[in-house]
Amino acid sequence: PNPVRDYVNIGTLEMAETTIRICSSTGQVVHEETSQVSGVEPATIDMRDCAPGVYSVAVTFGGKEYKQNIVKL
């Protein structure tokens, strides 16, 4: 969901080793993990302790990186 209240779910079309990095607007990494992710088994990231604001999400799998901003309420 975007905007985010509590959790961010990130999935891919196929099961793949996926690196997820979430950074604050100041560039501080607030979450980073590498795990097996798919559309059926998405990664769930707890954002409850993060301050409200805009965050950058970078998802890397299959040799490509995808970026999107999210808003934490």
mmCIF file of C-alpha atoms in Angstrom:
data_model
loop_
_atom_site.group_PDB
_atom_site.id
_atom_site.type_symbol
_atom_site.label_atom_id
_atom_site.label_comp_id
_atom_site.label_asym_id
_atom_site.label_seq_id
_atom_site.Cartn_x
_atom_site.Cartn_y
_atom_site.Cartn_z
ATOM 1 C CA PRO A 1 0.000 0.000 0.000
ATOM 2 C CA ASN A 2 1.070 3.562 -0.663
ATOM 3 C CA PRO A 3 0.741 5.548 1.560
ATOM 4 C CA VAL A 4 2.045 3.173 4.221
ATOM 5 C CA ARG A 5 0.713 2.977 7.760
ATOM 6 C CA ASP A 6 2.345 -0.146 9.221
ATOM 7 C CA TYR A 7 3.742 -2.621 6.666
ATOM 8 C CA VAL A 8 5.052 -2.649 3.091
ATOM 9 C CA ASN A 9 4.549 -5.815 1.016
ATOM 10 C CA ILE A 10 6.921 -6.375 -1.891
ATOM 11 C CA GLY A 11 6.471 -9.193 -4.380
ATOM 12 C CA THR A 12 7.861 -10.277 -7.754
ATOM 13 C CA LEU A 13 6.234 -12.133 -10.632
ATOM 14 C CA GLU A 14 8.352 -15.242 -10.067
ATOM 15 C CA MET A 15 10.228 -16.589 -7.039
ATOM 16 C CA ALA A 16 13.557 -14.786 -7.082
ATOM 17 C CA GLU A 17 16.358 -13.769 -4.755
ATOM 18 C CA THR A 18 15.460 -10.151 -4.116
ATOM 19 C CA THR A 19 17.299 -7.333 -2.383
ATOM 20 C CA ILE A 20 15.112 -4.666 -0.805
ATOM 21 C CA ARG A 21 16.545 -1.373 0.442
ATOM 22 C CA ILE A 22 14.451 1.382 1.998
ATOM 23 C CA CYS A 23 16.042 4.797 2.587
ATOM 24 C CA SER A 24 14.732 7.924 4.275
ATOM 25 C CA SER A 25 14.646 11.269 2.455
ATOM 26 C CA THR A 26 18.029 12.057 4.068
ATOM 27 C CA GLY A 27 19.580 8.905 2.557
ATOM 28 C CA GLN A 28 19.700 6.853 5.765
ATOM 29 C CA VAL A 29 19.091 3.136 5.142
ATOM 30 C CA VAL A 30 16.194 2.148 7.414
ATOM 31 C CA HIS A 31 15.808 -1.408 6.092
ATOM 32 C CA GLU A 32 17.858 -3.749 3.920
ATOM 33 C CA GLU A 33 17.391 -7.452 3.293
ATOM 34 C CA THR A 34 17.919 -10.141 0.686
ATOM 35 C CA SER A 35 15.429 -12.992 0.559
ATOM 36 C CA GLN A 36 13.413 -15.239 -1.740
ATOM 37 C CA VAL A 37 10.312 -13.310 -2.820
ATOM 38 C CA SER A 38 7.379 -13.970 -5.161
ATOM 39 C CA GLY A 39 3.884 -12.661 -5.750
ATOM 40 C CA VAL A 40 2.485 -15.480 -3.614
ATOM 41 C CA GLU A 41 5.163 -15.080 -0.923
ATOM 42 C CA PRO A 42 5.923 -11.335 -0.720
ATOM 43 C CA ALA A 43 8.387 -9.764 1.674
ATOM 44 C CA THR A 44 6.603 -7.908 4.485
ATOM 45 C CA ILE A 45 8.534 -4.993 5.950
ATOM 46 C CA ASP A 46 7.555 -3.480 9.281
ATOM 47 C CA MET A 47 7.521 0.333 8.999
ATOM 48 C CA ARG A 48 5.757 1.027 12.312
ATOM 49 C CA ASP A 49 8.897 2.450 13.945
ATOM 50 C CA CYS A 50 9.745 4.713 10.987
ATOM 51 C CA ALA A 51 8.934 8.414 11.189
ATOM 52 C CA PRO A 52 6.304 9.873 8.843
ATOM 53 C CA GLY A 53 7.766 11.072 5.552
ATOM 54 C CA VAL A 54 8.877 10.056 2.071
ATOM 55 C CA TYR A 55 11.044 6.954 1.634
ATOM 56 C CA SER A 56 12.825 5.542 -1.404
ATOM 57 C CA VAL A 57 12.373 1.818 -2.042
ATOM 58 C CA ALA A 58 14.887 0.009 -4.278
ATOM 59 C CA VAL A 59 14.073 -3.583 -5.249
ATOM 60 C CA THR A 60 16.716 -5.586 -7.116
ATOM 61 C CA PHE A 61 16.089 -8.979 -8.728
ATOM 62 C CA GLY A 62 16.882 -10.656 -12.035
ATOM 63 C CA GLY A 63 19.796 -8.274 -12.597
ATOM 64 C CA LYS A 64 17.581 -5.160 -12.608
ATOM 65 C CA GLU A 65 16.828 -2.509 -10.003
ATOM 66 C CA TYR A 66 13.415 -0.916 -9.600
ATOM 67 C CA LYS A 67 12.876 2.255 -7.553
ATOM 68 C CA GLN A 68 9.782 3.927 -6.202
ATOM 69 C CA ASN A 69 8.989 6.444 -3.498
ATOM 70 C CA ILE A 70 6.483 5.664 -0.764
ATOM 71 C CA VAL A 71 4.886 7.887 1.848
ATOM 72 C CA LYS A 72 4.806 6.774 5.484
ATOM 73 C CA LEU A 73 1.904 8.254 7.439
#
